[in-house]
Short mmCIF file of C-alpha atoms in Angstrom, two decimals:
data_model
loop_
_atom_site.label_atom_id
_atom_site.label_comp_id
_atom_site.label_asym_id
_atom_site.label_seq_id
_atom_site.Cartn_x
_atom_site.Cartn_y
_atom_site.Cartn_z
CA UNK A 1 162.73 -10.92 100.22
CA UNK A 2 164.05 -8.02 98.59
CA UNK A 3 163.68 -4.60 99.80
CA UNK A 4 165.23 -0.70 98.74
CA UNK A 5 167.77 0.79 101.19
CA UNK A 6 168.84 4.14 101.85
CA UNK A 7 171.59 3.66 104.17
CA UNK A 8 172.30 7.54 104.91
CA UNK A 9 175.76 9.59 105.16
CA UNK A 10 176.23 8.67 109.03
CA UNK A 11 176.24 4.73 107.86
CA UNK A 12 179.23 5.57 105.64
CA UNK A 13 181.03 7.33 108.11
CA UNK A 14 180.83 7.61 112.05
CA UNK A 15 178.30 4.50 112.43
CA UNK A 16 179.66 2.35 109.78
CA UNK A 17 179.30 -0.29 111.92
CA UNK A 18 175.42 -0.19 111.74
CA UNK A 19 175.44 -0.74 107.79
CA UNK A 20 177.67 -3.34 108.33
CA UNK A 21 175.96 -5.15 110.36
CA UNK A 22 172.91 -4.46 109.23
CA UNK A 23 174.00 -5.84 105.86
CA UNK A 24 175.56 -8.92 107.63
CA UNK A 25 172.71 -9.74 109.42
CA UNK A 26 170.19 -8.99 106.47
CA UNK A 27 172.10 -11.15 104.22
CA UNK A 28 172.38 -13.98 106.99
CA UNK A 29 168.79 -14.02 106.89
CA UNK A 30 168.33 -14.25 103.27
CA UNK A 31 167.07 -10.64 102.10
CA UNK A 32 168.94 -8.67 99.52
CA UNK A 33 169.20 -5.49 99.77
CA UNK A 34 168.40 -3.02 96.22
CA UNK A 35 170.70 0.65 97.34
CA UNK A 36 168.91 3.41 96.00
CA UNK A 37 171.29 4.71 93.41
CA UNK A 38 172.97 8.58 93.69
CA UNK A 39 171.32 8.94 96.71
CA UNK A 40 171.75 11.89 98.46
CA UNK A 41 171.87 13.35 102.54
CA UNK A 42 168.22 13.66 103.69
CA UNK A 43 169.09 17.22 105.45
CA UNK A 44 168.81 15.46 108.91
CA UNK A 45 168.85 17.52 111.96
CA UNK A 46 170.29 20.76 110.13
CA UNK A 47 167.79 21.83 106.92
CA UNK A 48 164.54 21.84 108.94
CA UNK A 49 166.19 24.42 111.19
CA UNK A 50 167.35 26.76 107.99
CA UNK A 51 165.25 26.06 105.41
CA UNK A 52 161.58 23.94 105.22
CA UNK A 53 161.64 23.31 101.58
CA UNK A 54 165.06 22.13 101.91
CA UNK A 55 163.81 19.84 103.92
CA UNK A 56 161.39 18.92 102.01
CA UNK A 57 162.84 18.51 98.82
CA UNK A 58 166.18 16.60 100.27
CA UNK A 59 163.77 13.29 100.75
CA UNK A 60 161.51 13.98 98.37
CA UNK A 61 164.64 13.38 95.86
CA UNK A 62 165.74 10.23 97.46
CA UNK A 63 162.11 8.91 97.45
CA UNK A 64 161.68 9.84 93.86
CA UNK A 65 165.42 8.35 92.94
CA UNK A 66 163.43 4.89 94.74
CA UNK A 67 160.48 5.29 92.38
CA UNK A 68 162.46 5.43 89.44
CA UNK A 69 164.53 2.16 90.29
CA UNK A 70 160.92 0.76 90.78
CA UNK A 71 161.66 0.28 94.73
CA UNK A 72 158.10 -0.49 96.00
CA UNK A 73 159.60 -0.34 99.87
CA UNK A 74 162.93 1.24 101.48
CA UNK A 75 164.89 0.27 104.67
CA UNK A 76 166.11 3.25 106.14
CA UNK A 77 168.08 2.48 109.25
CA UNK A 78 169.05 5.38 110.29
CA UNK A 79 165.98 6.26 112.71
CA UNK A 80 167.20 10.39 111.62
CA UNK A 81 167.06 9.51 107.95
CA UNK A 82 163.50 7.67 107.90
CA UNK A 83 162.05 9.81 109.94
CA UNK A 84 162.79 13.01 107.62
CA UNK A 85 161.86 10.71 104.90
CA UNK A 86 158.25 9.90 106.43
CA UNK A 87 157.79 13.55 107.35
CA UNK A 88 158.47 14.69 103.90
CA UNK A 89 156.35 12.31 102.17
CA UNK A 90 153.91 13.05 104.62
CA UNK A 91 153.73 16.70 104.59
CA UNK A 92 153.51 16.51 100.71
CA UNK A 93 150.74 14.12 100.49
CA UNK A 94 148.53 16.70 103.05
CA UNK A 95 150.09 19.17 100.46
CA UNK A 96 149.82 18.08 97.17
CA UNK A 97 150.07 22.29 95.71
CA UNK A 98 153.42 22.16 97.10
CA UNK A 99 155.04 19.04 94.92
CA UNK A 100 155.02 21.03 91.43
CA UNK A 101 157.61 23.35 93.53
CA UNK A 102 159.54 20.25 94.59
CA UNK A 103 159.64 18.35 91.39
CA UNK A 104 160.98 21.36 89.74
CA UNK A 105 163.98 21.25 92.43
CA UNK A 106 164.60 17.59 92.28
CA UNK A 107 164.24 17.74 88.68
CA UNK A 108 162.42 14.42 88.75
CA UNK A 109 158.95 13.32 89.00
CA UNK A 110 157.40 13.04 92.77
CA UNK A 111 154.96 10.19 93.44
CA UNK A 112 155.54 9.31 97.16
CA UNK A 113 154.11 6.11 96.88
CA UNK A 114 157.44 4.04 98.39
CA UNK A 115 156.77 2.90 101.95
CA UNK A 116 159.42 3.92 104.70
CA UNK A 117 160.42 1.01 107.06
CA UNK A 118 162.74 1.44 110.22
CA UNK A 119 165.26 -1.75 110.97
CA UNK A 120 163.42 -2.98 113.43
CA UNK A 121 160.44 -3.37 112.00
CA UNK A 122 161.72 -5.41 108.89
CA UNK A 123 163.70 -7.25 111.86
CA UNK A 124 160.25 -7.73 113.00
CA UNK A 125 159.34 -9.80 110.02
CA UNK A 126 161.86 -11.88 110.29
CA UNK A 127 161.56 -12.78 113.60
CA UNK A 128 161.35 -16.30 113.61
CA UNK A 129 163.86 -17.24 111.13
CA UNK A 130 165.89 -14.83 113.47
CA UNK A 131 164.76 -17.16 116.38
CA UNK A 132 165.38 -20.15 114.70
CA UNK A 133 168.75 -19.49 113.22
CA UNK A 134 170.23 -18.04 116.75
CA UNK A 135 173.61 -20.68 117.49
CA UNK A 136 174.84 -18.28 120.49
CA UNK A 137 172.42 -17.15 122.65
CA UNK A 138 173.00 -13.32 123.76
CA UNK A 139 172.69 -13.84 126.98
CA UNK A 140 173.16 -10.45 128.78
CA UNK A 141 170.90 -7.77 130.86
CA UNK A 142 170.61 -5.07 128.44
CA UNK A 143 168.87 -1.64 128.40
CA UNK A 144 166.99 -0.90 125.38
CA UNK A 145 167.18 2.58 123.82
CA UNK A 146 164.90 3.75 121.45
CA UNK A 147 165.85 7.39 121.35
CA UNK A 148 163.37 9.98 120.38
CA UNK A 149 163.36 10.05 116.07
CA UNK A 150 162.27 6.01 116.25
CA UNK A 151 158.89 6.70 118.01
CA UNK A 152 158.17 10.30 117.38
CA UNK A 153 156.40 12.04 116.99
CA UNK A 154 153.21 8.90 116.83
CA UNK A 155 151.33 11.19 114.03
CA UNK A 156 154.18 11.26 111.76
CA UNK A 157 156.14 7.87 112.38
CA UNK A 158 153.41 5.51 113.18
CA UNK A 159 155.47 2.93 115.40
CA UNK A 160 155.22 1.44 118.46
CA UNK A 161 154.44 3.01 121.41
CA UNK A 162 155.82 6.52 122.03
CA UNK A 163 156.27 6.34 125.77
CA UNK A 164 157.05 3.05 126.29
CA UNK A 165 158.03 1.17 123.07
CA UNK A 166 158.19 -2.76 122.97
CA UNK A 167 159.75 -3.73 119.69
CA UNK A 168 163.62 -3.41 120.66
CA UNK A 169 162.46 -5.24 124.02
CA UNK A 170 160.58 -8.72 122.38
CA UNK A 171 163.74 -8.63 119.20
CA UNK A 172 166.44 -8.85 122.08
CA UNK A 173 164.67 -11.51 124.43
CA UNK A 174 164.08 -13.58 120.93
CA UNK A 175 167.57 -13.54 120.98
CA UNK A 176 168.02 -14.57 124.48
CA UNK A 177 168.71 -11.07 126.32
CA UNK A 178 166.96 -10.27 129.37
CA UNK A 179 165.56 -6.40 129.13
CA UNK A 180 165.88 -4.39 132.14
CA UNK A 181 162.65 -2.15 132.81
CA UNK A 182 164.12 1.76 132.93
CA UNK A 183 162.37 5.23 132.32
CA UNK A 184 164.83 6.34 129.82
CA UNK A 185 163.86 4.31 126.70
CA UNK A 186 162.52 7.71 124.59
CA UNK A 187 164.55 9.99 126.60
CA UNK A 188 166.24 12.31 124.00
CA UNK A 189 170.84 11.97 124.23
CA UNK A 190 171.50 15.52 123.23
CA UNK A 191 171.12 14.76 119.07
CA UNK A 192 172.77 17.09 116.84
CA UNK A 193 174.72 19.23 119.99
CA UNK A 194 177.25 16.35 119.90
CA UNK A 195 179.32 19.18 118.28
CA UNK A 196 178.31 22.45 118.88
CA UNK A 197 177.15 21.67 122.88
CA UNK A 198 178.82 18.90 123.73
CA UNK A 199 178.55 19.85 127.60
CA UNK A 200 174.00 19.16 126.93
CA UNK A 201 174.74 15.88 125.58
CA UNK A 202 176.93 14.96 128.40
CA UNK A 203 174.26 15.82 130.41
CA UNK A 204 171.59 14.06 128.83
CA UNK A 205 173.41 11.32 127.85
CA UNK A 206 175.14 10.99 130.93
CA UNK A 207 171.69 10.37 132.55
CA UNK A 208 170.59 7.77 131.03
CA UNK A 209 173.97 5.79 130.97
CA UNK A 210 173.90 5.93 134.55
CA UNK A 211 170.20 4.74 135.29
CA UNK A 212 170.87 2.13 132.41
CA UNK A 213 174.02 1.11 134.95
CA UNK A 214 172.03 1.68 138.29
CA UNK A 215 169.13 -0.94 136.65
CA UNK A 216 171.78 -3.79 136.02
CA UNK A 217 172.10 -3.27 132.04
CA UNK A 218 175.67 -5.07 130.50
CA UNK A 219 175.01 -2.97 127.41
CA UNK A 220 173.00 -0.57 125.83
CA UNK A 221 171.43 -1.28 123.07
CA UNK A 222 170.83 1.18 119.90
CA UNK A 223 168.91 1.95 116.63
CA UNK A 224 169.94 5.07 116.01
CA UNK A 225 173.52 6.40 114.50
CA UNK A 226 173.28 9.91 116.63
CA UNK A 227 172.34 8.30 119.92
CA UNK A 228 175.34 5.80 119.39
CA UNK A 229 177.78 8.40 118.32
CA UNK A 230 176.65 10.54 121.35
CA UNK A 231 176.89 7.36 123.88
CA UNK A 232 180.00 5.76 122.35
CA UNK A 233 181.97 8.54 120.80
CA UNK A 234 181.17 11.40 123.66
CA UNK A 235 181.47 8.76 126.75
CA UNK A 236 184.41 10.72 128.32
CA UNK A 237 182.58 13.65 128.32
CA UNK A 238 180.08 11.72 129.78
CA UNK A 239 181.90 10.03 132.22
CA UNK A 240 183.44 13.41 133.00
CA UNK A 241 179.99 14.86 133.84
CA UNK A 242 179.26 11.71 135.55
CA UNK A 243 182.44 11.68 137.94
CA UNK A 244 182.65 8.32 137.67
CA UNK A 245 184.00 5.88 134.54
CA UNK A 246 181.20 3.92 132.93
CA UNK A 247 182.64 1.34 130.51
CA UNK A 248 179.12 -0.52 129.78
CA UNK A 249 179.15 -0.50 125.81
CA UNK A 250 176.42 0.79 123.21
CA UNK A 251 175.96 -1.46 120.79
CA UNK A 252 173.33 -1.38 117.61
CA UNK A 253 170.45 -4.03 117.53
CA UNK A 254 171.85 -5.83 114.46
CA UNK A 255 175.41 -6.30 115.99
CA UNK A 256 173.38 -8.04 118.78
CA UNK A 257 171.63 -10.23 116.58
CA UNK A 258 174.38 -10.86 114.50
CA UNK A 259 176.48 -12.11 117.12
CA UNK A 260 173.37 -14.56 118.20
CA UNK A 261 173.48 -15.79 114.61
CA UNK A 262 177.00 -16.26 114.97
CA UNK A 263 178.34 -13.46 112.51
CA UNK A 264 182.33 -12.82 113.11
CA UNK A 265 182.46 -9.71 115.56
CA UNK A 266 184.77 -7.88 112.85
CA UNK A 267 181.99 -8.54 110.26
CA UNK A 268 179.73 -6.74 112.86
CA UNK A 269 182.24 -4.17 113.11
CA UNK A 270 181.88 -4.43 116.93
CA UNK A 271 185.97 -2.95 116.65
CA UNK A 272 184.87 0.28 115.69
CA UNK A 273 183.73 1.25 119.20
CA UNK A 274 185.84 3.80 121.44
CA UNK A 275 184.09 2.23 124.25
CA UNK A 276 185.26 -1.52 123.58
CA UNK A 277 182.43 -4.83 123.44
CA UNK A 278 183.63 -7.27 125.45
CA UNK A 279 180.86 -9.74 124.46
CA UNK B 1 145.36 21.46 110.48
CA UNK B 2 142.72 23.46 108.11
CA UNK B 3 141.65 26.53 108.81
CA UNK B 4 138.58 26.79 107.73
CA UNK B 5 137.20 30.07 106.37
CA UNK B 6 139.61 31.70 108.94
CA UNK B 7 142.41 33.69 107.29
CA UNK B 8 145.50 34.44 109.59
CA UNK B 9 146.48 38.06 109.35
CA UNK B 10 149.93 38.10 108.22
CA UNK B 11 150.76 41.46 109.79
CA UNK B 12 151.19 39.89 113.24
CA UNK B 13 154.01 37.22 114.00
CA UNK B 14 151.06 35.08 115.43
CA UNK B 15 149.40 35.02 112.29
CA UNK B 16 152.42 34.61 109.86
CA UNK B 17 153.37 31.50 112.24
CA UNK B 18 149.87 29.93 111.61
CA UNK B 19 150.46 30.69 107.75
CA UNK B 20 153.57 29.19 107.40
CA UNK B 21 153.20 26.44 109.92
CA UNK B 22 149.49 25.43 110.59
CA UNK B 23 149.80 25.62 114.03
CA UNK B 24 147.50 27.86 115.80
CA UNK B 25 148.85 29.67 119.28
CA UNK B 26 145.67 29.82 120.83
CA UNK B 27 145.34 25.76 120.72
CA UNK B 28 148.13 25.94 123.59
CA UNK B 29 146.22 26.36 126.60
CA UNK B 30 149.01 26.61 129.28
CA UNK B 31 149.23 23.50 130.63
CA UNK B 32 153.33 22.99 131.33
CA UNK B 33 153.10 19.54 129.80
CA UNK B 34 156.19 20.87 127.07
CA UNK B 35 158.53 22.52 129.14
CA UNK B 36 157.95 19.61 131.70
CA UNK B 37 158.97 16.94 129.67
CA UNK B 38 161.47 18.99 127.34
CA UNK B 39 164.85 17.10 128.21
CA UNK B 40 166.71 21.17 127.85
CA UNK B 41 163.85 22.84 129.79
CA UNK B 42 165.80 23.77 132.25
CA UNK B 43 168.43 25.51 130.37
CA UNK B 44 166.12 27.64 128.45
CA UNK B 45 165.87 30.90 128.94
CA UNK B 46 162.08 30.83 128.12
CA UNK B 47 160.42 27.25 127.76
CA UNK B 48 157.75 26.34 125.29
CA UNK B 49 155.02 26.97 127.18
CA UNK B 50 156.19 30.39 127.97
CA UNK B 51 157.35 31.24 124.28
CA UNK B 52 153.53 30.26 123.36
CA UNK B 53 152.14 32.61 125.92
CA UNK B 54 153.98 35.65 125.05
CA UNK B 55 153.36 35.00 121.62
CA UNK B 56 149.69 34.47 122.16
CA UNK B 57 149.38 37.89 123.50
CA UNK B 58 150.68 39.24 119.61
CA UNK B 59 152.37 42.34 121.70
CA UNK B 60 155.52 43.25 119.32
CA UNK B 61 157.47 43.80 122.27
CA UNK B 62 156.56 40.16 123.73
CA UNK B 63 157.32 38.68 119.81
CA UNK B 64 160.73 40.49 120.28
CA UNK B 65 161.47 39.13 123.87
CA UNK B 66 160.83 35.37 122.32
CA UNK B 67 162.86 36.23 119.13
CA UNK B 68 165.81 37.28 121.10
CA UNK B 69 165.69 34.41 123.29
CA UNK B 70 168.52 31.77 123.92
CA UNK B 71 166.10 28.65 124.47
CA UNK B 72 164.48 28.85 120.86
CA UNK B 73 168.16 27.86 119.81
CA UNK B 74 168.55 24.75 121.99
CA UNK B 75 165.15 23.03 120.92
CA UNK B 76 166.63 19.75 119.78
CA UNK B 77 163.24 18.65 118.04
CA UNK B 78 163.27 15.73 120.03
CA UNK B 79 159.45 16.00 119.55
CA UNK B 80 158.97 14.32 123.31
CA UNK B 81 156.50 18.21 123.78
CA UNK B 82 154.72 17.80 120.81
CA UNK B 83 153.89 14.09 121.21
CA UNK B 84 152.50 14.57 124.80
CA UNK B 85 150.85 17.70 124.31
CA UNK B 86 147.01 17.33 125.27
CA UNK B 87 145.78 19.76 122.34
CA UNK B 88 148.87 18.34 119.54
CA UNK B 89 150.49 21.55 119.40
CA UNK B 90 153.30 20.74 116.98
CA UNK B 91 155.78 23.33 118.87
CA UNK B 92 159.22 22.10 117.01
CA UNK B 93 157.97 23.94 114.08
CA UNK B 94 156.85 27.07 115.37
CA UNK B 95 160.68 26.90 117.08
CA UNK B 96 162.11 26.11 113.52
CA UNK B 97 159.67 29.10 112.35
CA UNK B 98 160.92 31.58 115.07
CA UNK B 99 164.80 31.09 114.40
CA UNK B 100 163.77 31.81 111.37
CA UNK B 101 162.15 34.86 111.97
CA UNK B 102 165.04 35.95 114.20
CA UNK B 103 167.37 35.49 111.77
CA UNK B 104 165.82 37.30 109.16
CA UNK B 105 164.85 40.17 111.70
CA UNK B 106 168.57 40.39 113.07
CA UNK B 107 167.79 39.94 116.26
CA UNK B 108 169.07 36.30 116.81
CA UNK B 109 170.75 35.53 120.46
CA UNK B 110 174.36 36.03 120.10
CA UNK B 111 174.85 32.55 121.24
CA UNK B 112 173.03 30.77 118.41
CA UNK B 113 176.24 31.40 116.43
CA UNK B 114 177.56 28.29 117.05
CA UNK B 115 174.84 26.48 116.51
CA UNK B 116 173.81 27.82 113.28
CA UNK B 117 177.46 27.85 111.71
CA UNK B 118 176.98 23.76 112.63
CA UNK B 119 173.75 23.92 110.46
CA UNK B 120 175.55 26.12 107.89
CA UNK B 121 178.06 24.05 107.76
CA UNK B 122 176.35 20.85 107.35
CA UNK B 123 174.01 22.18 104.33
CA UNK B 124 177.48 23.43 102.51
CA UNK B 125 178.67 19.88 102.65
CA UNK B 126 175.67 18.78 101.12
CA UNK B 127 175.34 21.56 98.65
CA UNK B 128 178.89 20.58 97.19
CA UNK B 129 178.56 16.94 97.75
CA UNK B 130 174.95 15.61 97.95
CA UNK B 131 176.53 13.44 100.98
CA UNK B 132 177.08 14.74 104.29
CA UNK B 133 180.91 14.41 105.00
CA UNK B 134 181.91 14.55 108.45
CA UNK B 135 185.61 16.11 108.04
CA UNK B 136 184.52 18.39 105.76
CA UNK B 137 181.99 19.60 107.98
CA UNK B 138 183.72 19.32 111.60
CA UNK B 139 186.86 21.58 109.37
CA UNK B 140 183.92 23.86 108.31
CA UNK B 141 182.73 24.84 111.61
CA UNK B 142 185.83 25.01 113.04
CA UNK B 143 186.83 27.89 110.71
CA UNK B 144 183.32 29.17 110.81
CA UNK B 145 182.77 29.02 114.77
CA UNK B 146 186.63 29.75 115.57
CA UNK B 147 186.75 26.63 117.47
CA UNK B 148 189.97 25.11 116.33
CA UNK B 149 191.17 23.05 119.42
CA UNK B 150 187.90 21.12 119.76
CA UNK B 151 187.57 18.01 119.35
CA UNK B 152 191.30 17.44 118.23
CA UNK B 153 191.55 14.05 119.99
CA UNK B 154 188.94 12.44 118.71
CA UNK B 155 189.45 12.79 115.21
CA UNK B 156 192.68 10.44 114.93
CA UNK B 157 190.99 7.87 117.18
CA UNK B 158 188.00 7.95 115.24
CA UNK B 159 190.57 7.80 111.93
CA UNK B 160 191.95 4.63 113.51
CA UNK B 161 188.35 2.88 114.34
CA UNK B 162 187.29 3.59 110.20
CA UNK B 163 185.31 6.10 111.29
CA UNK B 164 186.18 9.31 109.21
CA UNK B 165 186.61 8.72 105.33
CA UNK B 166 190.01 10.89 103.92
CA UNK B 167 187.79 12.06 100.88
CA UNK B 168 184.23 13.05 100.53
CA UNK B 169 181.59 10.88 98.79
CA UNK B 170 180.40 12.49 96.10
CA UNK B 171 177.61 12.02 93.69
CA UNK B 172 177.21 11.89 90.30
CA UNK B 173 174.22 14.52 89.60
CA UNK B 174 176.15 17.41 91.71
CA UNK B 175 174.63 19.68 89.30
CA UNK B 176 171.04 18.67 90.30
CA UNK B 177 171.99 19.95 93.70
CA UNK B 178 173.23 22.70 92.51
CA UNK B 179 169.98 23.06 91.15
CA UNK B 180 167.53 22.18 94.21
CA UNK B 181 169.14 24.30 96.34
CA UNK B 182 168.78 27.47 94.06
CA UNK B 183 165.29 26.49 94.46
CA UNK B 184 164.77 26.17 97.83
CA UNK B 185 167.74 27.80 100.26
CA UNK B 186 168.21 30.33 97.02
CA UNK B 187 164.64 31.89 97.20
CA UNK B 188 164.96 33.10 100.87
#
């Protein structure tokens, strides 16, 4: 299998782990990966809130960048980056008067015709290889977290269920984790105020870290770059709102499955955590 | 969301929302189900719901009252309001529509500041680079926001894990984005 991929800025930087991984575990499991070339930042959390265009011309140049390369279908892992990327493509193809305006920004001809897929749900294909090729077992009580950008909003992302999502729940047990039923699955970590108001993410997050505890979880387990860097990189904070030290890791769903395959932890990039894996 | 044979009228905010998002005020029909469910309801000096309704009324002084609000600033588009709203009321982009508004009217609570030198911040990067780069940005709003202590630990810890490149990533066609942001940010 071969398949485009737009890894995103936050995979080069703060959550290089998940491209790691995800590129360890994707080549472990036999599918090559074809990087969109000169890529650029999909605008994320920040253009839709200054400009709309902007944000719809950021993906729009990424997805025509694919079409050029003759990518037919990209992996975006990064549940931020593909979900800007569906809603652009989406809000062009309800608009087609708008993409003259948008090809004359990228500079590029605008098709839209790439398909958008999250990691899980190429993980999801590959399911039974993954099954068959798991040597260790990852036998821990984990809490699932699907964050909000993975699910929603249903209209726009078209995946899974957007209250209680299963996907992330049937890819760990494959791998021999037991789930552990809790209410905060979708529930949002404070997203782009990991900067700007750190004290709402400490709150949000904080939540959620302790029900994940209070339900039994060893780990958390991610999809998203922002909800990692908010439950890894902010867990002071968070233990600070908490009043209490919570050392239960967050680690993404292809470091999980890599370690069942029996990928080198370093490979995984399971060192880059503040809050250390002791798996 | 087509409207039909019905034109909004651009001379309220009501109807300039509609224009320039598709989402009609009077679909909201005051349930709660938004500012229940909104994970920063409760730190918002209006929630959604209540934004809605004083906009549905199209008094200027009501438009004003929501345009000065703090809340409209802390929507984090988590979309949980607009996936669970009975009538799909897409609300996250009639709050990216009123900041916008705000802005352009002045009138923008003081403590959006920070929030929007973030936003500014990030774009710049990307204007420069094509690639986000965290340093770069983080630096940037520090100067911008006049936060310069913040966060001073974590950077050299985050250094140590790989986390924060020394140098930006740049691309090749810089001038391209040059280019598509004279066409979008540069029309405003």
């Amino acid at each position: 299998m071969k398949i485009g991929y737009y890894p995103g800025c936050s995979l080069l930087g703060s959550s290089r782990e998940f491209d790691e991984s995800t590129r360890a575990v994707l080549a472990a499991l036999g599918v090559e990966l074809a990087e969109v070339s000169d890529w650029n930042c999909c605008g994320a959390s920040s253009a839709h809130v200054l400009n709309h265009e902007l944000s719809l011309a950021l993906p729009a140049r990424i997805l025509a960048l694919a079409e050029q390369a003759g990518i037919t279908e990209i992996l975006a892992p990064c549940a931020a980056c593909s979900n800007r990327l569906l809603s652009a493509q989406q809000e062009l193809a309800k608009h087609p008067e708008m993409i003259a305006e948008v090809e004359a920004a990228i500079g590029m001809p605008y098709k839209g015709t790439a398909k958008i897929v999250n990691i899980l749900e190429v993980l999801d294909r590959l399911k039974d290889q993954i099954a068959a090729k798991t040597t260790k077992p990852f036998t821990k009580k984990v809490a699932n977290y699907y964050g909000c950008l993975l699910v929603r909003p249903p209209r726009v992302v078209n995946f899974d269920r957007p209250e209680d999502p299963q996907s992330m729940d049937l890819m760990v047990k494959a791998v021999g984790a037991t789930p552990v039923e809790w209410p905060f699955k979708t529930e949002c970590c404070g997203a782009a105020f990991s900067v700007t108001r750190t004290d709402i993410v400490a709150k949000l997050s904080g939540k959620l870290v302790k029900d994940a505890v209070n339900r039994g979880a060893e780990v958390i387990v991610v999809a998203c770059p922002m909800c990692h860097s908010n439950l890894d990189l902010r867990r002071n904070e968070i233990n600070e709102y908490l009043g209490k030290k919570h050392g239960i890791p967050a680690m993404f769903i292809t470091q999980v499955i890599g370690l069942a395959l029996g990928l080198d932890p370093v490979t995984l990039g399971l060192q880059r955590h503040m809050v250390p894996v002791n798996v | 969301m087509s409207s039909g044979s019905h034109h909004p009228n651009l001379e309220t905010l009501a109807g300039r929302i509609e224009a320039g998002t598709g989402v009609k005020l009077a679909h909201c029909y005051q349930c709660g189900k938004c500012a229940a469910g909104c994970p920063v309801g409760d730190e918002m000096d209006l929630p959604p719901c209540q934004v809605f309704r004083l906009l549905q009324l199209g008094f200027p002084e009501l438009d004003e009252k929501v345009l000065r609000s703090e809340g409209i600033w802390l929507c984090l588009a988590c979309e949980t309001c607009s996936s669970r709203c009975p009538q799909e009321v897409e609300i996250p982009k009639v709050m990216d529509f009123i900041r916008g508004e705000a802005l352009k009217r002045g009138i923008a609570h003081p403590k959006s500041k920070d929030i929007l030198s973030f936003h500014r911040a990030f774009l710049d990067s990307i204007e420069y680079t094509g690639r986000l780069y965290e340093v770069g940005l983080v630096a940037d709003y520090k100067m911008r926001s006049r936060h310069l202590l913040k966060d001073v630990m974590l950077a050299p810890k985050m250094y140590l894990k790989g986390k924060l490149g020394l140098f930006p990533h740049l691309i090749k066609n810089r001038s391209g984005m040059k280019t598509l942001f004279k066409r979008t940010v540069g029309k405003g």
